Coordinates of C-alpha atoms and ligand atoms in Angstrom, one line a residue:
M1 CA -8.4 -10.4 -9.9
T2 CA -8.7 -6.7 -8.9
I3 CA -6.3 -5.8 -6.1
S4 CA -7.6 -3.1 -3.8
A5 CA -4.6 -2.7 -1.5
L6 CA -1.0 -3.5 -1.1
I7 CA 0.2 -3.7 2.5
F8 CA 3.9 -3.4 3.2
D9 CA 6.1 -4.3 6.1
V10 CA 8.8 -1.7 6.7
D11 CA 12.0 -3.2 8.2
G12 CA 13.6 -5.5 5.7
T13 CA 10.8 -5.0 3.1
L14 CA 10.7 -1.3 2.2
A15 CA 14.4 -0.9 3.2
D16 CA 17.1 -3.1 4.7
T17 CA 17.2 -1.2 8.0
E18 CA 18.3 -3.8 10.5
E19 CA 22.0 -2.9 10.5
V20 CA 21.0 0.7 11.4
H21 CA 18.7 -0.7 14.1
R22 CA 21.5 -2.9 15.5
R23 CA 24.0 0.0 15.7
S24 CA 21.4 2.3 17.2
F25 CA 20.7 -0.2 20.0
N26 CA 24.4 -0.6 20.7
T27 CA 24.9 3.2 20.8
A28 CA 22.0 3.6 23.2
F29 CA 23.4 0.9 25.4
Q30 CA 26.8 2.5 25.4
R31 CA 25.4 6.0 26.2
A32 CA 23.5 4.4 29.2
G33 CA 26.8 3.0 30.5
L34 CA 25.9 -0.7 29.7
D35 CA 28.6 -2.9 28.2
W36 CA 26.2 -4.7 25.8
A37 CA 27.3 -4.8 22.2
W38 CA 25.1 -7.0 19.9
S39 CA 27.1 -8.6 17.1
R40 CA 25.6 -9.2 13.7
E41 CA 25.2 -12.9 14.4
Q42 CA 23.7 -12.3 17.8
Y43 CA 21.3 -9.7 16.3
R44 CA 20.1 -12.1 13.6
D45 CA 19.0 -14.4 16.4
L46 CA 17.5 -11.6 18.5
L47 CA 15.4 -10.5 15.5
K48 CA 13.2 -13.6 16.2
I49 CA 11.8 -11.4 18.9
A50 CA 9.7 -8.7 17.2
G51 CA 9.8 -5.2 18.6
G52 CA 12.7 -3.4 20.1
K53 CA 11.4 -3.1 23.6
E54 CA 10.5 -6.8 23.6
R55 CA 14.0 -7.6 22.1
I56 CA 15.8 -5.8 25.0
A57 CA 13.5 -7.6 27.5
S58 CA 14.3 -10.9 26.0
Y59 CA 18.1 -10.1 26.1
I60 CA 17.9 -9.1 29.8
E61 CA 16.2 -12.4 30.5
S62 CA 19.0 -14.3 28.8
I63 CA 22.0 -12.8 30.6
D64 CA 23.5 -14.2 33.8
I65 CA 22.9 -11.5 36.4
H66 CA 21.4 -11.2 39.9
D67 CA 17.5 -10.9 40.0
V68 CA 17.7 -7.5 41.6
E69 CA 19.9 -6.2 38.8
R70 CA 17.6 -7.9 36.2
K71 CA 14.6 -6.1 37.7
S72 CA 16.3 -2.7 37.6
L73 CA 17.3 -3.3 34.0
H74 CA 13.8 -4.1 33.0
A75 CA 12.7 -0.8 34.5
R76 CA 15.1 1.0 32.2
I77 CA 13.8 -0.6 28.9
A78 CA 11.5 2.4 28.0
E79 CA 14.3 4.9 28.5
L80 CA 16.8 2.8 26.5
H81 CA 14.4 2.2 23.7
A82 CA 13.4 5.9 23.5
E83 CA 17.1 6.8 23.1
K84 CA 17.6 4.1 20.5
T85 CA 14.6 5.5 18.5
R86 CA 16.1 9.0 18.6
I87 CA 19.4 7.6 17.3
Y88 CA 17.8 5.5 14.6
S89 CA 15.4 8.1 13.3
S90 CA 18.1 10.7 13.1
I91 CA 20.3 8.4 11.0
V92 CA 17.4 7.6 8.7
S93 CA 16.4 11.2 8.4
A94 CA 19.9 12.1 7.4
G95 CA 19.3 9.9 4.3
R96 CA 21.6 7.0 5.2
V97 CA 19.1 4.3 4.2
R98 CA 17.6 3.7 0.7
L99 CA 14.5 1.8 -0.4
R100 CA 15.1 -1.7 -1.7
D101 CA 15.1 -2.3 -5.5
G102 CA 11.7 -2.0 -7.1
V103 CA 9.9 -0.6 -4.1
A104 CA 9.5 3.0 -5.3
R105 CA 8.4 1.7 -8.8
L106 CA 5.8 -0.7 -7.4
L107 CA 4.4 2.0 -5.1
K108 CA 4.0 4.3 -8.0
E109 CA 2.5 1.7 -10.2
A110 CA 0.0 0.7 -7.5
R111 CA -1.1 4.3 -7.0
E112 CA -1.5 4.8 -10.7
A113 CA -3.7 1.7 -10.8
G114 CA -5.9 3.2 -8.0
C115 CA -4.8 0.7 -5.4
H116 CA -4.6 1.7 -1.8
L117 CA -1.3 1.5 0.1
A118 CA -0.8 0.6 3.7
I119 CA 2.0 -0.1 6.2
A120 CA 1.9 -3.0 8.8
S121 CA 5.0 -2.8 10.9
T122 CA 6.3 -3.7 14.3
T123 CA 8.6 -0.7 14.4
T124 CA 7.9 2.6 16.2
A125 CA 5.9 5.2 14.3
A126 CA 8.7 7.8 14.5
N127 CA 11.0 5.3 12.6
V128 CA 8.4 4.8 9.9
D129 CA 7.8 8.5 9.4
A130 CA 11.5 9.2 9.2
L131 CA 12.1 6.4 6.6
L132 CA 9.1 7.4 4.4
E133 CA 10.0 11.1 4.4
A134 CA 13.7 10.5 3.8
T135 CA 13.2 8.1 0.9
L136 CA 9.9 9.2 -0.7
G137 CA 10.1 13.0 0.0
A138 CA 8.1 15.4 2.2
R139 CA 4.8 13.8 1.0
G140 CA 6.1 10.2 1.5
L141 CA 3.6 9.7 4.4
E142 CA 0.6 10.8 2.4
I143 CA 0.9 8.1 -0.2
F144 CA -0.1 5.6 2.4
D145 CA -3.8 5.4 3.3
V146 CA -3.1 3.6 6.5
I147 CA 0.0 3.4 8.7
A148 CA -0.4 0.6 11.2
C149 CA 2.7 0.2 13.4
G150 CA 4.4 -0.2 16.7
D151 CA 2.3 -0.3 19.9
L152 CA -1.0 0.3 18.1
V153 CA -1.6 -3.4 18.8
S154 CA -0.8 -5.2 22.0
T155 CA 0.4 -8.4 20.3
K156 CA 3.2 -7.9 17.7
K157 CA 4.1 -10.1 14.8
P158 CA 4.0 -13.1 14.4
A159 CA 0.4 -12.4 15.7
P160 CA -1.9 -11.3 12.9
D161 CA -3.2 -8.2 14.8
I162 CA -1.2 -5.5 12.9
Y163 CA -2.4 -6.8 9.5
Q164 CA -5.9 -7.1 10.8
L165 CA -5.8 -3.5 12.0
A166 CA -4.5 -2.4 8.6
L167 CA -7.3 -4.3 6.8
H168 CA -10.0 -3.0 9.1
T169 CA -8.8 0.6 8.7
L170 CA -8.5 0.3 4.9
G171 CA -12.0 -1.3 4.8
V172 CA -10.9 -4.2 2.6
T173 CA -11.0 -7.9 3.0
P174 CA -7.9 -10.1 2.9
D175 CA -9.0 -11.4 -0.5
E176 CA -8.6 -8.0 -2.0
A177 CA -5.2 -7.2 -0.6
I178 CA -1.6 -8.4 -0.9
A179 CA 1.1 -8.3 1.8
F180 CA 4.8 -7.7 1.3
E181 CA 7.2 -9.1 3.9
D182 CA 10.8 -10.2 4.5
S183 CA 10.7 -12.4 7.6
V184 CA 9.2 -15.6 9.0
N185 CA 7.5 -13.6 11.8
G186 CA 6.0 -11.2 9.2
L187 CA 4.8 -14.1 6.9
R188 CA 3.1 -15.8 9.9
S189 CA 1.4 -12.6 10.8
A190 CA 0.2 -11.8 7.2
V191 CA -0.9 -15.4 6.4
D192 CA -2.8 -15.7 9.7
A193 CA -4.6 -12.5 8.7
G194 CA -5.6 -14.3 5.5
L195 CA -3.3 -12.5 3.2
W196 CA -1.5 -13.7 0.0
T197 CA 2.1 -12.8 0.7
V198 CA 5.1 -11.9 -1.3
I199 CA 8.5 -12.4 0.4
T200 CA 11.7 -10.6 -0.3
P201 CA 14.3 -11.8 2.3
T202 CA 17.4 -10.0 3.4
Y203 CA 20.7 -11.1 5.0
W204 CA 18.8 -10.9 8.3
T205 CA 16.0 -13.2 7.3
E206 CA 17.2 -15.5 4.5
G207 CA 17.1 -19.2 5.1
G208 CA 13.7 -19.0 7.0
D209 CA 10.8 -21.2 6.2
F210 CA 8.8 -19.3 3.6
S211 CA 6.9 -22.3 2.3
E212 CA 3.5 -20.5 3.0
A213 CA 4.4 -17.5 0.9
A214 CA 2.8 -17.0 -2.5
L215 CA 6.0 -15.8 -4.1
V216 CA 9.6 -15.6 -2.8
M217 CA 12.0 -13.3 -4.7
P218 CA 15.4 -11.8 -3.9
H219 CA 13.8 -8.3 -4.5
L220 CA 10.9 -6.8 -6.4
G221 CA 13.0 -6.0 -9.4
D222 CA 13.1 -2.9 -11.6
P223 CA 13.9 -2.0 -15.2
L224 CA 17.2 -0.7 -13.9
Q225 CA 17.8 -3.7 -11.5
P226 CA 16.1 -6.6 -13.4
L227 CA 15.7 -10.0 -11.6
H228 CA 18.2 -12.6 -12.8
G229 CA 16.5 -15.3 -14.9
E230 CA 13.2 -13.4 -15.3
P231 CA 10.8 -13.4 -17.0
G232 CA 10.6 -17.2 -17.4
G233 CA 11.4 -18.2 -13.8
R234 CA 8.9 -17.2 -11.3
L235 CA 7.6 -14.3 -13.3
T236 CA 5.9 -14.3 -16.7
R237 CA 5.6 -10.7 -17.8
A238 CA 8.9 -8.9 -17.0
A239 CA 12.1 -9.1 -15.0
W240 CA 10.4 -7.2 -12.2
L241 CA 7.2 -7.7 -10.3
T242 CA 4.4 -5.6 -11.9
M243 CA 0.8 -4.9 -10.8
D244 CA -0.4 -6.8 -13.9
E245 CA 1.6 -9.8 -12.8
L246 CA 0.2 -9.6 -9.3
A247 CA -3.4 -9.3 -10.6
E248 CA -2.8 -12.3 -12.9
R249 CA -1.3 -14.6 -10.2
R250 CA -3.5 -13.6 -7.3
T251 CA -5.7 -16.7 -6.8
P252 CA -9.0 -15.8 -5.2
P253 CA -10.2 -16.5 -2.7
H254 CA -7.2 -17.2 -0.5
A255 CA -8.5 -16.5 3.0
P256 CA -10.3 -19.3 4.9
D257 CA -14.0 -18.6 5.3
A258 CA -13.5 -18.0 9.0
V259 CA -10.9 -15.3 8.4
R260 CA -13.0 -13.7 5.6
A261 CA -16.1 -13.5 7.8
L262 CA -14.1 -11.3 10.2
Y263 CA -13.9 -8.6 7.6
Q264 CA -17.4 -8.8 6.2
G265 CA -18.9 -5.3 6.3
A266 CA -15.5 -3.8 7.2
S267 CA -16.0 -0.9 4.9
Ligands
XBP1 C1 11.0 -5.4 12.6 C2 11.3 -5.3 14.0 C3 11.5 -4.0 14.7 C4 12.8 -3.3 14.5 C5 13.0 -2.4 15.6 O1 10.0 -6.3 12.5 O2 11.3 -6.3 14.7 O3 11.4 -4.3 16.0 O4 13.8 -4.3 14.5 O5 11.9 -1.5 15.8 P1 9.0 -6.3 11.2 P2 11.6 -0.8 17.2 O6 9.8 -5.9 10.0 O7 8.6 -7.7 11.1 O8 7.9 -5.4 11.5 O9 12.9 -0.8 18.0 O10 11.1 0.5 16.9 O11 10.6 -1.7 17.9
MG2 MG1 10.4 -7.0 8.3

């Protein structure tokens, strides 16, 4: 099966960014004079809410305060989140986050095979730009044909909107593309857009129900970081996930007729 496009989630999939997100939220809260400090355990739970602004809103709803105070905190979300984005993107721009094993290799292989690359992420555009430039170099943004992220859609993951936007902009059908995700919200979003999805969980997302994924692996693998027990476990060709393996395993057509019909004539 020819693969026309690979569509990547960012947080947790391209890089394990969530600890930097968590610390950036906490620093922003501290600078704003709020005594909120999200622990790792608490943040794991808060990650069920996609999107930083939505996550803060959900937290404000959960705390025991007077309605007047709650209302005034809701009014501060945009300002708090803008500060968090400044903190996060400056940490990432300083080179403090690296790509997950096998990501750079697979991106390169895909490009060499003439495959389009896209991003479908909940995170703010400035965060995506900072990560791609810091990890892939000054031209890191250019290797992606489409970057769909943040508030470009009104309904975030687990809704399929961000993947549908990426597919429409690429001009490909879900049958021709593969999604890469790390979380249950991301998997739901990709599967509901009709996509065959590879899952590589992290500490933040492991243990989720990934039964609808086509493939679940600890990471994408690389000649320098081979996957334990491969080939011969989930993979047949090498101890890392290759474009050839993806083309061989991809079972067409995956998308239900109704979903496929949405993309007819997309190009
Ligand atoms: C990741 C997220 C993001 C980040 C924070 O979801 O939920 O909200 O945690 O980003 P996914 P912002 O990987 O499924 O896209 O604060 O910029 O929203
Ligand atoms: Mg993710």
